[in-house]
Amino acid sequence: MNVDKSADKSAVMNAKSAATGRWYQALAEAQAALTAHALATVVTVAGSAPRGAGSKMLITPDTLHDSLGGGRLEQLVVERARERLAQGQSGCLLEEIALGQHAQQCCGGHVQVLIELYPALAPRLALFGAGHVGQAIVTLLAPLGWQIDWRDSRPEQLTAATTPAGCEGRVARQAFNILTDLPTAKAAPASESLPVMAGSHVLVLTHDHVEDQALIAALAPRDDLASLGLIGSSSKWARFRQRLRGDLAEHQIARVRCPIGVPGIPGKRPEEIAIGVVAELLQIEARRSDAAAVNSPDKATGHGASLQGTSAQGTSLDSHGLTRQGARQLRARFAPDAMHQTETTQKAE
């Protein structure tokens, strides 16, 4: 029997993105787990629309909870939210959508949707290698709240590796071999097919130098990673660097840290190596967080594109930056009591 693997994959993706559960339950879970999510709320409706003001939807990078009514309107909101979450952005967006012109929906009304963005608060590490050093790194980082995507080409090694008690939900394991699991066609670059989320720190410390080099060659071109480190000596890195120069630009090679770990720790035991590596990661993440705070949308103004598309004349209402305080005021204005008062006033007039 022939099996259409692409159809199966599409079905899985569609099922994964289907609107499930109530938004408030998903919101509580996402905030408790410190995972990236966005809360979309219909704040005003003029004319006919799929759902009324106050309708909410919780959006994560791969799931949806509740609904704004489906159709192109919902798709536009989800795409915009996930795009911003992938960039690690926070704050609020207020989007104006004409359902006929911009969403091609026959109801033809006009809605405003408030999108509140909450990026992943826990730093994420993509760890390639489940050997002694890899296990020691997980033992140190998982209790600190880091989300760890753990990969190894040896399924039995990955299964046997232990996770600190109470941290199982922060560690996602996946058997992965870059030498056999990635497409080789130029139409599907390896860097785009790697199981590494944007914004992740990455450590490469497999049991095989060939795997190490292949991973670095695929990861170094990516400019959306928080950091990229390779375990090994200076001599190992000198050999790797020479081999990589035929395929990578110098600025891409320069993204790689090797050796990894803070200097001054002479021990070679796995736990000692892991302490130096984790200390360095904590330093890098602290600097990154400080820089993100300085450049936060809440502190700087900017011009954002509208959900209306390139053919629209206007821009999104958040073009000058909608702060959290402004969002609270806006939502208070459109609270049920306020809406009732507005309707009463309009009728009186």
mmCIF file of C-alpha atoms in Angstrom:
data_model
loop_
_atom_site.group_PDB
_atom_site.id
_atom_site.type_symbol
_atom_site.label_atom_id
_atom_site.label_comp_id
_atom_site.label_asym_id
_atom_site.label_seq_id
_atom_site.Cartn_x
_atom_site.Cartn_y
_atom_site.Cartn_z
ATOM 1 C CA MET A 1 0.000 0.000 0.000
ATOM 2 C CA ASN A 2 1.357 3.407 -0.960
ATOM 3 C CA VAL A 3 1.420 5.990 1.807
ATOM 4 C CA ASP A 4 1.374 9.695 0.980
ATOM 5 C CA LYS A 5 3.806 11.008 3.590
ATOM 6 C CA SER A 6 3.306 14.638 2.552
ATOM 7 C CA ALA A 7 -0.445 14.284 3.062
ATOM 8 C CA ASP A 8 0.136 12.729 6.477
ATOM 9 C CA LYS A 9 2.462 15.583 7.439
ATOM 10 C CA SER A 10 -0.069 18.175 6.264
ATOM 11 C CA ALA A 11 -2.805 16.497 8.251
ATOM 12 C CA VAL A 12 -0.662 16.503 11.378
ATOM 13 C CA MET A 13 0.167 20.193 10.939
ATOM 14 C CA ASN A 14 -3.480 21.080 10.385
ATOM 15 C CA ALA A 15 -4.508 19.100 13.454
ATOM 16 C CA LYS A 16 -1.770 20.750 15.482
ATOM 17 C CA SER A 17 -2.974 24.216 14.482
ATOM 18 C CA ALA A 18 -6.660 23.508 14.920
ATOM 19 C CA ALA A 19 -8.436 25.713 17.438
ATOM 20 C CA THR A 20 -8.714 23.620 20.599
ATOM 21 C CA GLY A 21 -9.644 24.348 24.210
ATOM 22 C CA ARG A 22 -10.583 27.618 25.805
ATOM 23 C CA TRP A 23 -8.325 30.640 25.492
ATOM 24 C CA TYR A 24 -8.119 31.343 29.225
ATOM 25 C CA GLN A 25 -6.987 27.803 30.015
ATOM 26 C CA ALA A 26 -4.328 27.955 27.299
ATOM 27 C CA LEU A 27 -3.246 31.410 28.479
ATOM 28 C CA ALA A 28 -2.692 30.171 32.026
ATOM 29 C CA GLU A 29 -0.713 27.177 30.775
ATOM 30 C CA ALA A 30 1.439 29.234 28.390
ATOM 31 C CA GLN A 31 2.295 31.813 31.029
ATOM 32 C CA ALA A 32 3.089 29.127 33.602
ATOM 33 C CA ALA A 33 5.384 27.376 31.111
ATOM 34 C CA LEU A 34 6.984 30.678 30.001
ATOM 35 C CA THR A 35 6.339 29.781 26.355
ATOM 36 C CA ALA A 36 5.737 32.281 23.552
ATOM 37 C CA HIS A 37 2.083 33.197 22.995
ATOM 38 C CA ALA A 38 -0.210 35.981 21.822
ATOM 39 C CA LEU A 39 -3.716 36.907 22.941
ATOM 40 C CA ALA A 40 -5.894 38.308 20.134
ATOM 41 C CA THR A 41 -9.059 40.189 21.079
ATOM 42 C CA VAL A 42 -11.739 41.672 18.832
ATOM 43 C CA VAL A 43 -12.207 45.121 20.382
ATOM 44 C CA THR A 44 -14.587 46.818 17.944
ATOM 45 C CA VAL A 45 -16.942 45.673 15.206
ATOM 46 C CA ALA A 46 -18.701 47.818 12.609
ATOM 47 C CA GLY A 47 -21.162 46.076 10.319
ATOM 48 C CA SER A 48 -21.247 42.313 9.923
ATOM 49 C CA ALA A 49 -18.352 40.205 11.265
ATOM 50 C CA PRO A 50 -17.787 36.528 12.152
ATOM 51 C CA ARG A 51 -17.732 37.221 15.901
ATOM 52 C CA GLY A 52 -18.499 40.139 18.151
ATOM 53 C CA ALA A 53 -16.357 42.446 20.271
ATOM 54 C CA GLY A 54 -14.713 40.663 23.166
ATOM 55 C CA SER A 55 -14.038 37.448 21.251
ATOM 56 C CA LYS A 56 -10.594 36.106 22.078
ATOM 57 C CA MET A 57 -8.072 33.625 20.735
ATOM 58 C CA LEU A 58 -4.801 32.362 22.224
ATOM 59 C CA ILE A 59 -2.066 31.837 19.628
ATOM 60 C CA THR A 60 1.190 29.924 20.158
ATOM 61 C CA PRO A 61 3.834 29.110 17.540
ATOM 62 C CA ASP A 62 2.088 25.808 16.751
ATOM 63 C CA THR A 63 -1.381 25.758 18.356
ATOM 64 C CA LEU A 64 -4.586 27.814 18.409
ATOM 65 C CA HIS A 65 -7.145 27.992 21.208
ATOM 66 C CA ASP A 66 -10.677 29.349 20.719
ATOM 67 C CA SER A 67 -11.489 31.318 17.594
ATOM 68 C CA LEU A 68 -12.092 34.760 16.132
ATOM 69 C CA GLY A 69 -14.552 33.253 13.687
ATOM 70 C CA GLY A 70 -12.269 31.518 11.240
ATOM 71 C CA GLY A 71 -11.716 32.520 7.645
ATOM 72 C CA ARG A 72 -9.161 34.916 6.244
ATOM 73 C CA LEU A 73 -9.582 37.355 9.148
ATOM 74 C CA GLU A 74 -8.399 34.762 11.638
ATOM 75 C CA GLN A 75 -5.610 33.618 9.304
ATOM 76 C CA LEU A 76 -4.266 37.176 8.982
ATOM 77 C CA VAL A 77 -4.245 37.668 12.742
ATOM 78 C CA VAL A 78 -2.526 34.319 13.359
ATOM 79 C CA GLU A 79 0.122 35.003 10.697
ATOM 80 C CA ARG A 80 0.884 38.448 12.113
ATOM 81 C CA ALA A 81 1.079 37.171 15.707
ATOM 82 C CA ARG A 82 3.339 34.232 14.845
ATOM 83 C CA GLU A 83 5.599 36.419 12.732
ATOM 84 C CA ARG A 84 6.141 38.786 15.662
ATOM 85 C CA LEU A 85 6.570 35.942 18.165
ATOM 86 C CA ALA A 86 9.212 34.348 15.932
ATOM 87 C CA GLN A 87 11.095 37.656 16.089
ATOM 88 C CA GLY A 88 10.898 37.632 19.885
ATOM 89 C CA GLN A 89 8.846 40.835 19.984
ATOM 90 C CA SER A 90 6.645 41.877 22.891
ATOM 91 C CA GLY A 91 4.046 44.584 23.449
ATOM 92 C CA CYS A 92 0.726 45.240 21.704
ATOM 93 C CA LEU A 93 -0.526 45.685 18.157
ATOM 94 C CA LEU A 94 -3.887 47.176 17.227
ATOM 95 C CA GLU A 95 -4.940 46.035 13.776
ATOM 96 C CA GLU A 96 -7.752 47.439 11.618
ATOM 97 C CA ILE A 97 -9.160 44.983 9.089
ATOM 98 C CA ALA A 98 -11.838 45.649 6.484
ATOM 99 C CA LEU A 99 -13.277 42.184 5.986
ATOM 100 C CA GLY A 100 -14.255 42.711 2.382
ATOM 101 C CA GLN A 101 -11.228 44.598 1.117
ATOM 102 C CA HIS A 102 -8.475 42.980 3.176
ATOM 103 C CA ALA A 103 -9.838 39.573 4.167
ATOM 104 C CA GLN A 104 -12.022 38.818 1.136
ATOM 105 C CA GLN A 105 -14.921 37.893 3.419
ATOM 106 C CA CYS A 106 -18.451 38.497 2.177
ATOM 107 C CA CYS A 107 -19.770 39.799 5.497
ATOM 108 C CA GLY A 108 -17.976 43.035 4.638
ATOM 109 C CA GLY A 109 -17.730 44.511 8.114
ATOM 110 C CA HIS A 110 -14.826 46.287 9.775
ATOM 111 C CA VAL A 111 -13.032 45.096 12.906
ATOM 112 C CA GLN A 112 -10.201 46.130 15.198
ATOM 113 C CA VAL A 113 -8.148 43.345 16.757
ATOM 114 C CA LEU A 114 -5.782 43.880 19.657
ATOM 115 C CA ILE A 115 -2.828 41.459 19.644
ATOM 116 C CA GLU A 116 -0.900 41.199 22.918
ATOM 117 C CA LEU A 117 2.519 39.589 22.395
ATOM 118 C CA TYR A 118 4.315 37.575 25.048
ATOM 119 C CA PRO A 119 7.617 36.145 23.786
ATOM 120 C CA ALA A 120 9.151 33.075 25.382
ATOM 121 C CA LEU A 121 10.477 34.267 28.725
ATOM 122 C CA ALA A 122 12.612 31.199 29.266
ATOM 123 C CA PRO A 123 15.796 31.043 27.199
ATOM 124 C CA ARG A 124 15.965 28.093 24.830
ATOM 125 C CA LEU A 125 18.925 25.810 24.139
ATOM 126 C CA ALA A 126 19.225 23.441 21.193
ATOM 127 C CA LEU A 127 21.696 20.845 22.456
ATOM 128 C CA PHE A 128 23.205 18.384 19.994
ATOM 129 C CA GLY A 129 24.795 15.545 21.958
ATOM 130 C CA ALA A 130 23.605 13.338 24.810
ATOM 131 C CA GLY A 131 26.994 12.209 26.037
ATOM 132 C CA HIS A 132 28.436 12.844 29.497
ATOM 133 C CA VAL A 133 28.976 16.576 28.951
ATOM 134 C CA GLY A 134 25.553 17.025 27.387
ATOM 135 C CA GLN A 135 23.886 15.282 30.320
ATOM 136 C CA ALA A 136 25.803 17.455 32.794
ATOM 137 C CA ILE A 137 24.699 20.611 30.945
ATOM 138 C CA VAL A 138 21.036 19.532 31.102
ATOM 139 C CA THR A 139 21.422 18.775 34.814
ATOM 140 C CA LEU A 140 22.600 22.341 35.424
ATOM 141 C CA LEU A 141 20.368 24.298 33.020
ATOM 142 C CA ALA A 142 16.967 22.590 33.265
ATOM 143 C CA PRO A 143 16.399 23.556 36.946
ATOM 144 C CA LEU A 144 17.154 27.179 35.984
ATOM 145 C CA GLY A 145 14.061 27.266 33.774
ATOM 146 C CA TRP A 146 15.730 26.874 30.385
ATOM 147 C CA GLN A 147 13.785 25.121 27.631
ATOM 148 C CA ILE A 148 16.071 22.465 26.120
ATOM 149 C CA ASP A 149 15.648 20.814 22.716
ATOM 150 C CA TRP A 150 17.905 17.772 23.081
ATOM 151 C CA ARG A 151 19.099 15.988 19.930
ATOM 152 C CA ASP A 152 21.342 12.968 19.346
ATOM 153 C CA SER A 153 21.808 10.578 16.437
ATOM 154 C CA ARG A 154 21.773 7.627 18.881
ATOM 155 C CA PRO A 155 18.177 7.033 20.030
ATOM 156 C CA GLU A 156 19.244 4.628 22.772
ATOM 157 C CA GLN A 157 21.685 7.180 24.213
ATOM 158 C CA LEU A 158 19.042 9.887 24.219
ATOM 159 C CA THR A 159 16.487 7.616 25.872
ATOM 160 C CA ALA A 160 18.902 6.530 28.592
ATOM 161 C CA ALA A 161 19.965 10.104 29.468
ATOM 162 C CA THR A 162 18.426 11.390 32.692
ATOM 163 C CA THR A 163 16.614 14.652 33.379
ATOM 164 C CA PRO A 164 16.501 16.404 36.780
ATOM 165 C CA ALA A 165 13.357 15.615 38.757
ATOM 166 C CA GLY A 166 10.557 18.063 38.049
ATOM 167 C CA CYS A 167 12.172 19.326 34.827
ATOM 168 C CA GLU A 168 10.858 16.741 32.387
ATOM 169 C CA GLY A 169 8.472 19.238 30.788
ATOM 170 C CA ARG A 170 11.341 21.576 29.904
ATOM 171 C CA VAL A 171 13.363 18.989 27.979
ATOM 172 C CA ALA A 172 12.202 17.834 24.537
ATOM 173 C CA ARG A 173 14.162 14.885 23.114
ATOM 174 C CA GLN A 174 14.446 13.976 19.460
ATOM 175 C CA ALA A 175 16.620 11.447 17.670
ATOM 176 C CA PHE A 176 18.273 13.366 14.842
ATOM 177 C CA ASN A 177 21.166 12.613 12.510
ATOM 178 C CA ILE A 178 22.147 15.473 10.227
ATOM 179 C CA LEU A 179 24.015 13.056 7.944
ATOM 180 C CA THR A 180 20.854 11.122 7.084
ATOM 181 C CA ASP A 181 17.806 13.171 8.126
ATOM 182 C CA LEU A 182 18.186 16.322 6.036
ATOM 183 C CA PRO A 183 17.337 16.821 2.355
ATOM 184 C CA THR A 184 20.318 17.250 0.060
ATOM 185 C CA ALA A 185 18.549 19.201 -2.688
ATOM 186 C CA LYS A 186 19.548 22.826 -3.110
ATOM 187 C CA ALA A 187 15.865 23.775 -3.049
ATOM 188 C CA ALA A 188 15.746 22.782 0.631
ATOM 189 C CA PRO A 189 18.829 24.213 2.380
ATOM 190 C CA ALA A 190 19.949 22.301 5.448
ATOM 191 C CA SER A 191 19.889 25.470 7.549
ATOM 192 C CA GLU A 192 16.122 25.784 6.960
ATOM 193 C CA SER A 193 15.389 22.141 7.788
ATOM 194 C CA LEU A 194 17.243 21.846 11.077
ATOM 195 C CA PRO A 195 15.091 21.309 14.184
ATOM 196 C CA VAL A 196 16.290 24.569 15.783
ATOM 197 C CA MET A 197 13.897 27.376 16.684
ATOM 198 C CA ALA A 198 14.795 30.980 15.963
ATOM 199 C CA GLY A 199 16.251 32.732 19.014
ATOM 200 C CA SER A 200 17.773 29.554 20.417
ATOM 201 C CA HIS A 201 21.245 29.204 21.834
ATOM 202 C CA VAL A 202 22.919 26.207 20.189
ATOM 203 C CA LEU A 203 25.625 23.887 21.476
ATOM 204 C CA VAL A 204 27.182 21.235 19.239
ATOM 205 C CA LEU A 205 28.915 18.428 21.130
ATOM 206 C CA THR A 206 28.098 15.149 19.427
ATOM 207 C CA HIS A 207 30.204 11.981 19.643
ATOM 208 C CA ASP A 208 31.251 12.322 15.969
ATOM 209 C CA HIS A 209 33.449 15.069 14.473
ATOM 210 C CA VAL A 210 31.787 14.523 11.086
ATOM 211 C CA GLU A 211 28.385 15.289 12.623
ATOM 212 C CA ASP A 212 29.863 18.283 14.462
ATOM 213 C CA GLN A 213 31.206 19.777 11.243
ATOM 214 C CA ALA A 214 27.992 19.140 9.304
ATOM 215 C CA LEU A 215 25.934 20.795 12.042
ATOM 216 C CA ILE A 216 28.183 23.846 12.188
ATOM 217 C CA ALA A 217 28.117 24.165 8.385
ATOM 218 C CA ALA A 218 24.306 24.150 8.451
ATOM 219 C CA LEU A 219 23.888 26.415 11.496
ATOM 220 C CA ALA A 220 26.529 29.103 10.943
ATOM 221 C CA PRO A 221 24.644 30.758 8.018
ATOM 222 C CA ARG A 222 21.669 31.451 10.303
ATOM 223 C CA ASP A 223 21.553 34.950 11.730
ATOM 224 C CA ASP A 224 18.484 34.247 13.907
ATOM 225 C CA LEU A 225 20.286 32.253 16.611
ATOM 226 C CA ALA A 226 21.108 33.668 20.030
ATOM 227 C CA SER A 227 24.542 31.995 20.004
ATOM 228 C CA LEU A 228 26.369 29.057 18.443
ATOM 229 C CA GLY A 229 29.028 27.056 20.279
ATOM 230 C CA LEU A 230 31.137 24.023 19.371
ATOM 231 C CA ILE A 231 32.933 21.843 21.893
ATOM 232 C CA GLY A 232 36.594 21.153 21.170
ATOM 233 C CA SER A 233 40.126 22.444 21.359
ATOM 234 C CA SER A 234 41.668 25.333 19.465
ATOM 235 C CA SER A 235 43.358 22.853 17.124
ATOM 236 C CA LYS A 236 40.022 21.172 16.329
ATOM 237 C CA TRP A 237 38.483 24.531 15.529
ATOM 238 C CA ALA A 238 41.447 25.495 13.330
ATOM 239 C CA ARG A 239 40.872 22.380 11.219
ATOM 240 C CA PHE A 240 37.123 22.943 11.050
ATOM 241 C CA ARG A 241 37.557 26.593 10.125
ATOM 242 C CA GLN A 242 39.872 25.717 7.257
ATOM 243 C CA ARG A 243 37.403 23.171 5.868
ATOM 244 C CA LEU A 244 34.408 25.487 6.246
ATOM 245 C CA ARG A 245 35.977 28.394 4.383
ATOM 246 C CA GLY A 246 35.058 26.790 1.068
ATOM 247 C CA ASP A 247 31.325 27.001 1.847
ATOM 248 C CA LEU A 248 30.879 29.787 4.406
ATOM 249 C CA ALA A 249 31.662 33.486 4.522
ATOM 250 C CA GLU A 250 34.042 34.760 7.181
ATOM 251 C CA HIS A 251 31.282 36.574 9.088
ATOM 252 C CA GLN A 252 29.339 33.295 9.274
ATOM 253 C CA ILE A 253 32.345 31.376 10.579
ATOM 254 C CA ALA A 254 32.891 34.142 13.120
ATOM 255 C CA ARG A 255 29.517 33.322 14.720
ATOM 256 C CA VAL A 256 30.929 30.082 16.104
ATOM 257 C CA ARG A 257 32.468 29.980 19.594
ATOM 258 C CA CYS A 258 35.125 27.307 19.978
ATOM 259 C CA PRO A 259 36.412 26.353 22.478
ATOM 260 C CA ILE A 260 33.310 26.934 24.608
ATOM 261 C CA GLY A 261 33.153 27.752 28.318
ATOM 262 C CA VAL A 262 34.538 30.488 30.517
ATOM 263 C CA PRO A 263 38.340 30.462 30.791
ATOM 264 C CA GLY A 264 40.208 29.469 33.914
ATOM 265 C CA ILE A 265 38.575 26.105 34.679
ATOM 266 C CA PRO A 266 41.332 23.527 34.128
ATOM 267 C CA GLY A 267 39.358 20.376 34.955
ATOM 268 C CA LYS A 268 38.368 17.942 32.204
ATOM 269 C CA ARG A 269 35.633 16.013 33.981
ATOM 270 C CA PRO A 270 32.183 16.345 32.333
ATOM 271 C CA GLU A 271 30.760 18.244 35.304
ATOM 272 C CA GLU A 272 33.644 20.730 35.286
ATOM 273 C CA ILE A 273 33.334 21.319 31.560
ATOM 274 C CA ALA A 274 29.571 21.758 31.926
ATOM 275 C CA ILE A 275 29.998 24.360 34.682
ATOM 276 C CA GLY A 276 32.215 26.480 32.419
ATOM 277 C CA VAL A 277 29.862 26.097 29.440
ATOM 278 C CA VAL A 278 26.740 26.951 31.458
ATOM 279 C CA ALA A 279 28.448 29.968 33.054
ATOM 280 C CA GLU A 280 29.284 31.279 29.581
ATOM 281 C CA LEU A 281 25.714 30.717 28.367
ATOM 282 C CA LEU A 282 24.326 32.610 31.352
ATOM 283 C CA GLN A 283 26.645 35.533 30.575
ATOM 284 C CA ILE A 284 25.605 35.590 26.905
ATOM 285 C CA GLU A 285 21.906 35.397 27.749
ATOM 286 C CA ALA A 286 22.235 38.188 30.335
ATOM 287 C CA ARG A 287 23.845 40.487 27.758
ATOM 288 C CA ARG A 288 21.201 39.552 25.215
ATOM 289 C CA SER A 289 18.359 40.253 27.646
ATOM 290 C CA ASP A 290 19.837 43.640 28.541
ATOM 291 C CA ALA A 291 20.079 44.564 24.860
ATOM 292 C CA ALA A 292 16.496 43.404 24.230
ATOM 293 C CA ALA A 293 15.234 45.545 27.116
ATOM 294 C CA VAL A 294 16.918 48.628 25.666
ATOM 295 C CA ASN A 295 15.370 47.980 22.240
ATOM 296 C CA SER A 296 11.940 46.931 23.506
ATOM 297 C CA PRO A 297 8.937 48.276 21.545
ATOM 298 C CA ASP A 298 7.657 49.659 24.859
ATOM 299 C CA LYS A 299 10.669 51.998 24.970
ATOM 300 C CA ALA A 300 11.081 52.898 21.338
ATOM 301 C CA THR A 301 8.713 53.979 18.598
ATOM 302 C CA GLY A 302 8.616 52.401 15.219
ATOM 303 C CA HIS A 303 6.521 51.989 12.121
ATOM 304 C CA GLY A 304 4.881 48.646 11.557
ATOM 305 C CA ALA A 305 3.223 47.191 8.491
ATOM 306 C CA SER A 306 -0.518 46.714 8.462
ATOM 307 C CA LEU A 307 -2.385 43.449 8.119
ATOM 308 C CA GLN A 308 -4.157 45.163 5.267
ATOM 309 C CA GLY A 309 -1.378 44.177 2.854
ATOM 310 C CA THR A 310 0.747 46.152 0.435
ATOM 311 C CA SER A 311 -2.248 47.434 -1.473
ATOM 312 C CA ALA A 312 -3.714 49.235 1.527
ATOM 313 C CA GLN A 313 -3.297 52.947 1.890
ATOM 314 C CA GLY A 314 -3.019 53.130 5.660
ATOM 315 C CA THR A 315 -0.830 51.515 8.268
ATOM 316 C CA SER A 316 -1.622 49.702 11.451
ATOM 317 C CA LEU A 317 -2.856 51.754 14.393
ATOM 318 C CA ASP A 318 0.240 50.643 16.307
ATOM 319 C CA SER A 319 2.476 52.625 13.914
ATOM 320 C CA HIS A 320 3.606 54.879 16.746
ATOM 321 C CA GLY A 321 3.797 52.172 19.391
ATOM 322 C CA LEU A 322 0.911 51.115 21.614
ATOM 323 C CA THR A 323 2.193 50.671 25.164
ATOM 324 C CA ARG A 324 0.833 48.173 27.659
ATOM 325 C CA GLN A 325 -0.772 51.039 29.582
ATOM 326 C CA GLY A 326 -2.405 52.253 26.390
ATOM 327 C CA ALA A 327 -3.653 48.734 25.694
ATOM 328 C CA ARG A 328 -5.211 48.508 29.155
ATOM 329 C CA GLN A 329 -6.937 51.866 28.629
ATOM 330 C CA LEU A 330 -8.149 50.778 25.225
ATOM 331 C CA ARG A 331 -9.531 47.514 26.507
ATOM 332 C CA ALA A 332 -11.207 49.302 29.424
ATOM 333 C CA ARG A 333 -12.856 51.606 26.914
ATOM 334 C CA PHE A 334 -14.307 48.636 25.068
ATOM 335 C CA ALA A 335 -15.302 46.688 28.185
ATOM 336 C CA PRO A 336 -18.946 45.500 28.223
ATOM 337 C CA ASP A 337 -20.098 48.372 30.492
ATOM 338 C CA ALA A 338 -18.380 50.966 28.338
ATOM 339 C CA MET A 339 -19.837 49.424 25.164
ATOM 340 C CA HIS A 340 -23.314 49.458 26.713
ATOM 341 C CA GLN A 341 -22.959 53.140 27.616
ATOM 342 C CA THR A 342 -21.781 53.959 24.089
ATOM 343 C CA GLU A 343 -24.725 52.130 22.528
ATOM 344 C CA THR A 344 -27.155 53.921 24.876
ATOM 345 C CA THR A 345 -25.661 57.295 24.022
ATOM 346 C CA GLN A 346 -25.851 56.603 20.299
ATOM 347 C CA LYS A 347 -29.519 55.620 20.580
ATOM 348 C CA ALA A 348 -30.283 58.778 22.547
ATOM 349 C CA GLU A 349 -28.639 60.880 19.868
#
